[in-house]
Amino acid sequence: MSHPFVRIVEPLDPKQPLKKFFNLSKLEDVRYARLPFSIRVLLEAAIRNCDEFLVKKGDVENILNWKVVQHKNVEVPFKPARVILQDFTGVPAVVDFAAMRDAVKKLGGDPEKINPICPADLVIDHSIQVDFNRRSDSLQKNQDLEFERNKERFEFLKWGSQAFKNMRIIPPGSGIIHQVNLEYLARVVMDQDGYYYPDSVVGTDSHTTMIDGLGVLGWGVGGIEAEAVMLGQPISMVLPEVVGYKLLGNPQPLVTSTDIVLTITKHLRQVGVVGKFVEFFGPGVAQLSIADRATIANMCPEYGATAAYFPVDDISIGYLIQTGRDKEKVMCTKKYLEVVGMLRDFKNSSQDPDFTQVVELDLHTVVPCCSGPKRPQDKVAVSDMKKDFETCLGAKQGFKGFQIAPDRHNTIVKFNFEGCDFKLAHGSVVIAAITSCTNTSNPSVMLGAGLLAKKAVEAGLTVKPYIKTSLSPGSGVVTYYLRESGVMSYLSQLGFDVVGYGCMTCIGNSGPLPESVVAAITQGDLVAVGVLSGNRNFEGRVHPNTRANYLASPPLVIAYAIAGTIRIDFEKEPLGINASGKKIFLKDIWPTRNEIQVVERQFVIPGMFKEVYQKIETVNESWNALDAPSDKLYTWNPKSTYIKSPPFFDGLTLALQTPKTIEDAYVLLSFGDSVTTDHISPAGNIARNSPAARYLMSRGLTPREFNSYGSRRGNDAVMARGTFANIRLVNKFIDRQGPQTVHFPSGETLDVFDAAERYKQAGHPLIVLAGKEYGAGSSRDWAAKGPFLLGVKAVLAESYERIHRSNLVGMGVIPLQYLPGEDAGSLGLTGRERYTIIIPEKLKPQMNIQIKLDTGKTFHAIMRFDTDVELTYFHNGGILNYMIRKMAS
């Protein structure tokens, strides 16, 4: 059978007739030219993959008719060009693949059918911690510890790269996933299997959206959904609305890309873009470099959109050449995009497409700012930081409050560090980290930090020795240009030595603080501060002892480190006083935009990128020396505490079981708003008094060997015990923060895992009650897998973060949503009732279902299976069960 759109297939270059493309401009449909550029990418993928089975001509028509269909909740399939994973989410994906091979074999199928069809890259960047800092050998020592702790995981991943086709591993020490994607992996236009087509990607990390800044449509998906894509399944998505974000004007001289993205994050949170695409346009876009655009796109999850797309323009093409991509391929990329109408000129308003709505930002109105102390959308102008923090100190406990009694606002605790006496107070900075792909991918802010450090050192300023300073670049290119430009030595003098190439402090791998600092914080019950150039600052994420955490540009991270406190007004108070008694203000050492651009033009050159990336897969000798098994089926080691065959497929048969009503369920936990995936499944340290710690000690491990939850995601026994184990968890059943709940049959207060085990042993199903934005934060499949293993059958919330709802669906956990205008309060729910959730025989997407309480009360909720495909997954008990049955039969 011929392809339904064979009429628009033609060679891009008549001299190469075997290299073809689908020429969308020959659709001869006036609607195409009015589509947002992001929707054009979806359209091309639908046309190219149209087989009248997984993708139908009706889907193509729906996408073409986007302007009409966008409001109708219409489902369309999308097959991305590739998948990208990091090791925290990649290890459980490879574990699932290995277990799926076992399951397919047990059901009589060919286990090697479980193999990536869609190309996948896995970048190992989440395992390294800041154990050593402020010393010249910090990098080597941290990398040595990384391999010591994670050797077993790394051997398993190396096995995966050999056992599965189409899977490439980027070894540890190479950089951060999204920066490596931006500088190296991204193609912009794919040249594969005889066809040119737009590059697109889904990733098991919510900040996959960073690649949107280069014009590659990408977003984060749950690990479970990514596995299905790797096995050739399309993503089933509701055709999104597209918010046009118009940028005007030029940024002020002292404003950084970080200030712009924090401003946009707050603005779009107020607009409301959850579940929508944001597409940037307007003459202001032309004033932004690709690194600036990537910074803005990176924080897309923080403003809630699915994607934050910057269409490809000439600046994008120039970036490909600057980063050492093959010039001939780049010119081919440009030609393809011109022919299909996907090359943008942001100064040409006649190219502006139709949008669902348009909002504007004049870049000239942006001022230097930070965000915090607990959420990335809570922007604070730098000029207001001191006042805002002092207001937060006394405010009611919440996102902008710590509820410290007024008579304790000026508490000071003296302590000794390395033989010298120091003082800590509320607002004292104890962590200052230049970290995260959000900013380390951007030469302007990194060189800005370096130039500020140079001026600070020359002015005689220093950073107090107890402050945990660190620099974790997103790729070796950053170190290269910092060193070549001569600023690295000044960063080192202020304590910002390179400590590793990975996410580190941004994901909670900040390592331990000095014991005397922790003792002082504890003694004074101080609100100590972390300042980082990251993208997330949720409570309990960065470090257990920093209750306030602020996102800031790299130069501001250094400035606050020098000041030693967040309680400073830079305009009125000096950063410090040098040996000559001179007051040094921030304005005295802040580099101008012109200074930075001169250095960037001279030192950020294509040769650097080529030199770093041509050896990226072979440069790590420790990785090269790993010995991995060569079998196609993995031999599980029962003694392993890192890698374990999961129980998800135990007892799986080819026959489907009819979903049953959930009867008399207890509420395991009752939450308010903005419970994040960090609360549900923390990635950081394993507390010594936790169920996970008790399990590991029972296996003969010492606390020093615990490593982190993130590193143990290949072991379900650890991860089930780590579910809801965040020390900052706020459960309405408990009058204090902590990972505990009430076991209602006994009335005892227990660790969440222990309570769940008691319910499970008694045969009681469980549900969770929550408020708005349940599952916000990082893409984390264990935030769905963990509750599933605890026996949670459903979650009832006011609203969900997009990826987390998808993950719940993927595990067969029912996402229920209150009807509009209703919540636990309005319905009088205490969480101490027992809930019977009526599951009808015939299910429809987003149907209302009945919930009965043991009190006699009845109400309705929306069953958030949004598409027919999601209902298919539910009938199979989850997406992976569906794939196993499909492959086995």
Short mmCIF file of N, CA and C in Angstrom, two decimals, residues 456-584:
data_model
loop_
_atom_site.label_atom_id
_atom_site.label_comp_id
_atom_site.label_asym_id
_atom_site.label_seq_id
_atom_site.Cartn_x
_atom_site.Cartn_y
_atom_site.Cartn_z
N ALA A 456 36.50 41.20 41.70
CA ALA A 456 36.35 41.06 43.15
C ALA A 456 37.70 40.74 43.80
N VAL A 457 38.42 39.81 43.20
CA VAL A 457 39.74 39.45 43.74
C VAL A 457 40.69 40.63 43.67
N GLU A 458 40.67 41.34 42.55
CA GLU A 458 41.54 42.51 42.39
C GLU A 458 41.18 43.62 43.37
N ALA A 459 39.90 43.66 43.80
CA ALA A 459 39.45 44.66 44.76
C ALA A 459 39.72 44.22 46.20
N GLY A 460 40.22 42.99 46.37
CA GLY A 460 40.55 42.51 47.71
C GLY A 460 39.42 41.83 48.44
N LEU A 461 38.37 41.42 47.72
CA LEU A 461 37.23 40.75 48.35
C LEU A 461 37.45 39.24 48.44
N THR A 462 36.85 38.62 49.45
CA THR A 462 36.97 37.17 49.64
C THR A 462 35.61 36.58 50.00
N VAL A 463 35.56 35.24 50.01
CA VAL A 463 34.36 34.52 50.44
C VAL A 463 34.72 33.76 51.71
N LYS A 464 33.85 33.85 52.72
CA LYS A 464 34.12 33.18 53.99
C LYS A 464 34.33 31.68 53.76
N PRO A 465 35.31 31.08 54.44
CA PRO A 465 35.72 29.70 54.12
C PRO A 465 34.68 28.62 54.43
N TYR A 466 33.70 28.90 55.31
CA TYR A 466 32.71 27.88 55.65
C TYR A 466 31.59 27.77 54.63
N ILE A 467 31.49 28.76 53.73
CA ILE A 467 30.43 28.72 52.72
C ILE A 467 30.79 27.66 51.67
N LYS A 468 29.86 26.77 51.40
CA LYS A 468 30.12 25.69 50.45
C LYS A 468 29.94 26.23 49.04
N THR A 469 31.05 26.62 48.43
CA THR A 469 31.05 27.15 47.07
C THR A 469 31.37 26.03 46.09
N SER A 470 30.83 26.13 44.89
CA SER A 470 31.12 25.10 43.89
C SER A 470 30.79 25.61 42.49
N LEU A 471 31.46 25.03 41.51
CA LEU A 471 31.22 25.31 40.10
C LEU A 471 31.11 23.96 39.39
N SER A 472 29.91 23.66 38.88
CA SER A 472 29.71 22.39 38.16
C SER A 472 29.21 22.70 36.75
N PRO A 473 30.12 22.85 35.80
CA PRO A 473 29.73 23.22 34.44
C PRO A 473 28.92 22.12 33.75
N GLY A 474 28.15 22.54 32.74
CA GLY A 474 27.34 21.59 32.00
C GLY A 474 28.07 20.88 30.89
N SER A 475 29.28 21.31 30.59
CA SER A 475 30.11 20.59 29.63
C SER A 475 31.56 21.05 29.76
N GLY A 476 32.46 20.26 29.17
CA GLY A 476 33.87 20.61 29.21
C GLY A 476 34.18 21.88 28.45
N VAL A 477 33.27 22.28 27.55
CA VAL A 477 33.48 23.52 26.79
C VAL A 477 33.55 24.72 27.72
N VAL A 478 32.73 24.71 28.78
CA VAL A 478 32.69 25.84 29.72
C VAL A 478 34.05 26.01 30.39
N THR A 479 34.59 24.91 30.89
CA THR A 479 35.91 24.97 31.53
C THR A 479 36.95 25.49 30.54
N TYR A 480 36.82 25.04 29.30
CA TYR A 480 37.76 25.42 28.25
C TYR A 480 37.79 26.94 28.09
N TYR A 481 36.59 27.56 27.90
CA TYR A 481 36.61 29.01 27.64
C TYR A 481 36.86 29.83 28.90
N LEU A 482 36.49 29.30 30.08
CA LEU A 482 36.84 30.02 31.31
C LEU A 482 38.35 30.04 31.52
N ARG A 483 38.97 28.92 31.22
CA ARG A 483 40.43 28.84 31.38
C ARG A 483 41.15 29.69 30.34
N GLU A 484 40.73 29.57 29.07
CA GLU A 484 41.40 30.30 27.99
C GLU A 484 41.24 31.81 28.14
N SER A 485 40.11 32.23 28.69
CA SER A 485 39.88 33.68 28.86
C SER A 485 40.57 34.23 30.10
N GLY A 486 41.16 33.36 30.91
CA GLY A 486 41.95 33.80 32.06
C GLY A 486 41.18 34.07 33.33
N VAL A 487 39.89 33.68 33.39
CA VAL A 487 39.10 34.00 34.59
C VAL A 487 39.00 32.83 35.57
N MET A 488 39.39 31.63 35.14
CA MET A 488 39.23 30.46 36.00
C MET A 488 40.00 30.60 37.30
N SER A 489 41.19 31.13 37.25
CA SER A 489 42.01 31.25 38.47
C SER A 489 41.34 32.17 39.49
N TYR A 490 40.64 33.19 39.01
CA TYR A 490 39.96 34.11 39.94
C TYR A 490 38.74 33.44 40.58
N LEU A 491 38.02 32.64 39.78
CA LEU A 491 36.91 31.88 40.34
C LEU A 491 37.43 30.94 41.44
N SER A 492 38.55 30.30 41.18
CA SER A 492 39.14 29.38 42.17
C SER A 492 39.53 30.11 43.44
N GLN A 493 40.06 31.31 43.30
CA GLN A 493 40.47 32.07 44.48
C GLN A 493 39.28 32.41 45.38
N LEU A 494 38.10 32.50 44.80
CA LEU A 494 36.89 32.76 45.60
C LEU A 494 36.21 31.46 46.03
N GLY A 495 36.82 30.31 45.72
CA GLY A 495 36.29 29.02 46.16
C GLY A 495 35.46 28.30 45.12
N PHE A 496 35.32 28.90 43.93
CA PHE A 496 34.49 28.29 42.89
C PHE A 496 35.35 27.44 41.94
N ASP A 497 35.95 26.39 42.51
CA ASP A 497 36.68 25.42 41.69
C ASP A 497 35.68 24.49 41.01
N VAL A 498 36.08 23.91 39.88
CA VAL A 498 35.24 22.91 39.23
C VAL A 498 35.18 21.67 40.11
N VAL A 499 33.96 21.26 40.46
CA VAL A 499 33.78 20.12 41.36
C VAL A 499 33.23 18.90 40.62
N GLY A 500 32.81 19.08 39.37
CA GLY A 500 32.28 17.96 38.61
C GLY A 500 31.48 18.46 37.42
N TYR A 501 31.20 17.54 36.49
CA TYR A 501 30.38 17.85 35.33
C TYR A 501 29.06 17.08 35.48
N GLY A 502 28.06 17.75 36.02
CA GLY A 502 26.78 17.12 36.26
C GLY A 502 25.85 18.09 36.96
N CYS A 503 24.66 17.62 37.28
CA CYS A 503 23.63 18.50 37.84
C CYS A 503 23.95 18.94 39.27
N MET A 504 24.46 18.05 40.08
CA MET A 504 24.99 18.33 41.41
C MET A 504 24.03 19.11 42.30
N THR A 505 24.36 20.32 42.74
CA THR A 505 23.55 21.03 43.73
C THR A 505 22.12 21.25 43.26
N CYS A 506 21.92 21.45 41.96
CA CYS A 506 20.59 21.76 41.44
C CYS A 506 19.58 20.65 41.72
N ILE A 507 20.05 19.38 41.80
CA ILE A 507 19.13 18.27 42.06
C ILE A 507 19.26 17.75 43.49
N GLY A 508 20.00 18.46 44.32
CA GLY A 508 20.14 18.03 45.71
C GLY A 508 21.40 17.26 45.99
N ASN A 509 22.29 17.11 45.00
CA ASN A 509 23.57 16.44 45.23
C ASN A 509 24.61 17.45 45.71
N SER A 510 24.22 18.22 46.72
CA SER A 510 25.07 19.30 47.22
C SER A 510 26.12 18.81 48.19
N GLY A 511 25.99 17.54 48.64
CA GLY A 511 26.96 17.00 49.58
C GLY A 511 26.80 17.60 50.96
N PRO A 512 27.61 17.13 51.91
CA PRO A 512 27.45 17.58 53.30
C PRO A 512 27.99 18.99 53.54
N LEU A 513 27.36 19.68 54.48
CA LEU A 513 27.89 20.95 54.99
C LEU A 513 28.84 20.64 56.15
N PRO A 514 29.77 21.55 56.46
CA PRO A 514 30.65 21.33 57.62
C PRO A 514 29.82 21.10 58.89
N GLU A 515 30.28 20.17 59.73
CA GLU A 515 29.52 19.82 60.94
C GLU A 515 29.27 21.01 61.85
N SER A 516 30.26 21.90 61.96
CA SER A 516 30.09 23.06 62.85
C SER A 516 29.03 24.02 62.31
N VAL A 517 28.90 24.09 60.98
CA VAL A 517 27.87 24.93 60.36
C VAL A 517 26.48 24.34 60.63
N VAL A 518 26.35 23.02 60.44
CA VAL A 518 25.08 22.34 60.70
C VAL A 518 24.68 22.50 62.17
N ALA A 519 25.68 22.37 63.07
CA ALA A 519 25.40 22.50 64.50
C ALA A 519 24.89 23.91 64.83
N ALA A 520 25.51 24.93 64.21
CA ALA A 520 25.09 26.31 64.46
C ALA A 520 23.68 26.57 63.93
N ILE A 521 23.37 26.05 62.73
CA ILE A 521 22.04 26.21 62.16
C ILE A 521 21.00 25.56 63.08
N THR A 522 21.33 24.35 63.55
CA THR A 522 20.39 23.61 64.40
C THR A 522 20.21 24.29 65.75
N GLN A 523 21.32 24.75 66.31
CA GLN A 523 21.27 25.39 67.62
C GLN A 523 20.37 26.63 67.61
N GLY A 524 20.49 27.44 66.55
CA GLY A 524 19.71 28.67 66.49
C GLY A 524 18.40 28.53 65.73
N ASP A 525 18.10 27.30 65.27
CA ASP A 525 16.93 27.07 64.42
C ASP A 525 16.90 28.13 63.32
N LEU A 526 18.05 28.28 62.65
CA LEU A 526 18.25 29.36 61.70
C LEU A 526 17.69 29.03 60.32
N VAL A 527 17.19 30.04 59.65
CA VAL A 527 16.81 29.92 58.25
C VAL A 527 18.06 30.25 57.44
N ALA A 528 18.87 29.21 57.21
CA ALA A 528 20.09 29.38 56.41
C ALA A 528 19.72 29.34 54.93
N VAL A 529 20.63 29.86 54.09
CA VAL A 529 20.30 30.12 52.69
C VAL A 529 21.26 29.41 51.74
N GLY A 530 20.67 28.85 50.69
CA GLY A 530 21.43 28.40 49.53
C GLY A 530 21.14 29.32 48.37
N VAL A 531 22.17 29.72 47.63
CA VAL A 531 21.99 30.52 46.42
C VAL A 531 22.59 29.72 45.28
N LEU A 532 21.80 29.47 44.25
CA LEU A 532 22.27 28.62 43.17
C LEU A 532 21.75 29.11 41.83
N SER A 533 22.51 28.82 40.79
CA SER A 533 22.09 29.24 39.44
C SER A 533 21.30 28.12 38.78
N GLY A 534 20.40 27.51 39.55
CA GLY A 534 19.63 26.36 39.06
C GLY A 534 18.24 26.75 38.60
N ASN A 535 17.38 25.73 38.50
CA ASN A 535 16.02 25.99 38.03
C ASN A 535 14.96 25.57 39.04
N ARG A 536 15.37 24.95 40.15
CA ARG A 536 14.39 24.52 41.14
C ARG A 536 14.93 24.78 42.54
N ASN A 537 14.05 25.23 43.42
CA ASN A 537 14.46 25.55 44.79
C ASN A 537 13.39 25.12 45.78
N PHE A 538 12.67 24.03 45.45
CA PHE A 538 11.63 23.56 46.36
C PHE A 538 12.24 23.20 47.71
N GLU A 539 11.45 23.39 48.75
CA GLU A 539 11.91 23.14 50.11
C GLU A 539 12.36 21.68 50.25
N GLY A 540 13.54 21.51 50.84
CA GLY A 540 14.07 20.17 51.08
C GLY A 540 14.83 19.60 49.90
N ARG A 541 14.86 20.32 48.76
CA ARG A 541 15.51 19.77 47.57
C ARG A 541 17.02 20.02 47.56
N VAL A 542 17.43 21.27 47.80
CA VAL A 542 18.83 21.64 47.65
C VAL A 542 19.69 21.03 48.76
N HIS A 543 19.24 21.20 50.00
CA HIS A 543 19.94 20.63 51.16
C HIS A 543 19.00 20.67 52.35
N PRO A 544 19.02 19.65 53.21
CA PRO A 544 18.11 19.64 54.36
C PRO A 544 18.28 20.82 55.30
N ASN A 545 19.49 21.42 55.33
CA ASN A 545 19.76 22.50 56.28
C ASN A 545 19.60 23.90 55.70
N THR A 546 19.23 24.00 54.41
CA THR A 546 18.95 25.33 53.84
C THR A 546 17.44 25.45 53.61
N ARG A 547 16.79 26.11 54.55
CA ARG A 547 15.33 26.25 54.45
C ARG A 547 14.94 27.29 53.40
N ALA A 548 15.82 28.23 53.13
CA ALA A 548 15.57 29.22 52.08
C ALA A 548 16.58 28.99 50.96
N ASN A 549 16.09 28.94 49.74
CA ASN A 549 16.97 28.74 48.58
C ASN A 549 16.54 29.68 47.46
N TYR A 550 17.50 30.38 46.90
CA TYR A 550 17.19 31.37 45.87
C TYR A 550 17.89 31.02 44.57
N LEU A 551 17.13 31.13 43.48
CA LEU A 551 17.69 30.98 42.15
C LEU A 551 18.23 32.34 41.71
N ALA A 552 19.44 32.33 41.16
CA ALA A 552 20.07 33.59 40.78
C ALA A 552 21.04 33.35 39.63
N SER A 553 21.40 34.41 38.93
CA SER A 553 22.38 34.29 37.86
C SER A 553 23.75 33.97 38.46
N PRO A 554 24.65 33.35 37.70
CA PRO A 554 25.99 33.05 38.23
C PRO A 554 26.73 34.25 38.83
N PRO A 555 26.68 35.44 38.21
CA PRO A 555 27.35 36.58 38.87
C PRO A 555 26.74 36.90 40.23
N LEU A 556 25.40 36.79 40.35
CA LEU A 556 24.76 37.07 41.64
C LEU A 556 25.07 36.00 42.68
N VAL A 557 25.26 34.76 42.24
CA VAL A 557 25.66 33.71 43.17
C VAL A 557 26.98 34.11 43.84
N ILE A 558 27.91 34.59 43.05
CA ILE A 558 29.20 35.01 43.60
C ILE A 558 29.03 36.23 44.50
N ALA A 559 28.20 37.16 44.07
CA ALA A 559 27.98 38.38 44.87
C ALA A 559 27.44 38.04 46.26
N TYR A 560 26.43 37.15 46.31
CA TYR A 560 25.86 36.78 47.62
C TYR A 560 26.84 35.95 48.44
N ALA A 561 27.69 35.17 47.76
CA ALA A 561 28.72 34.41 48.49
C ALA A 561 29.69 35.37 49.16
N ILE A 562 30.09 36.41 48.44
CA ILE A 562 31.01 37.40 49.02
C ILE A 562 30.34 38.13 50.19
N ALA A 563 29.07 38.52 49.99
CA ALA A 563 28.35 39.23 51.05
C ALA A 563 28.14 38.33 52.26
N GLY A 564 27.95 37.03 52.02
CA GLY A 564 27.76 36.07 53.12
C GLY A 564 26.35 36.05 53.67
N THR A 565 25.48 36.87 53.13
CA THR A 565 24.09 36.95 53.60
C THR A 565 23.18 37.40 52.49
N ILE A 566 21.92 37.01 52.60
CA ILE A 566 20.89 37.46 51.68
C ILE A 566 20.32 38.79 52.15
N ARG A 567 20.61 39.14 53.41
CA ARG A 567 20.06 40.37 54.01
C ARG A 567 21.00 41.54 53.73
N ILE A 568 21.07 41.87 52.43
CA ILE A 568 21.92 42.99 52.01
C ILE A 568 21.22 43.74 50.89
N ASP A 569 21.29 45.05 50.94
CA ASP A 569 20.79 45.90 49.87
C ASP A 569 22.02 46.37 49.09
N PHE A 570 22.23 45.76 47.93
CA PHE A 570 23.45 46.03 47.17
C PHE A 570 23.60 47.49 46.77
N GLU A 571 22.49 48.20 46.66
CA GLU A 571 22.56 49.59 46.23
C GLU A 571 23.07 50.50 47.36
N LYS A 572 22.80 50.08 48.62
CA LYS A 572 23.15 50.94 49.75
C LYS A 572 24.29 50.40 50.61
N GLU A 573 24.48 49.08 50.57
CA GLU A 573 25.47 48.46 51.44
C GLU A 573 26.61 47.85 50.62
N PRO A 574 27.84 47.95 51.13
CA PRO A 574 28.97 47.38 50.39
C PRO A 574 29.00 45.85 50.49
N LEU A 575 29.58 45.24 49.46
CA LEU A 575 29.82 43.79 49.49
C LEU A 575 30.82 43.46 50.58
N GLY A 576 31.77 44.32 50.73
CA GLY A 576 32.80 44.11 51.73
C GLY A 576 33.72 45.30 51.80
N ILE A 577 34.67 45.21 52.70
CA ILE A 577 35.68 46.27 52.87
C ILE A 577 37.04 45.62 52.67
N ASN A 578 37.84 46.18 51.77
CA ASN A 578 39.13 45.55 51.49
C ASN A 578 40.19 45.91 52.54
N ALA A 579 41.39 45.41 52.34
CA ALA A 579 42.46 45.57 53.34
C ALA A 579 42.81 47.04 53.55
N SER A 580 42.51 47.87 52.56
CA SER A 580 42.81 49.30 52.68
C SER A 580 41.69 50.07 53.34
N GLY A 581 40.62 49.37 53.72
CA GLY A 581 39.50 50.02 54.37
C GLY A 581 38.49 50.61 53.41
N LYS A 582 38.65 50.33 52.11
CA LYS A 582 37.73 50.88 51.12
C LYS A 582 36.49 50.01 51.01
N LYS A 583 35.32 50.68 50.97
CA LYS A 583 34.06 49.96 50.77
C LYS A 583 33.91 49.60 49.29
N ILE A 584 33.65 48.33 49.02
CA ILE A 584 33.48 47.87 47.63
C ILE A 584 32.02 47.50 47.42
#
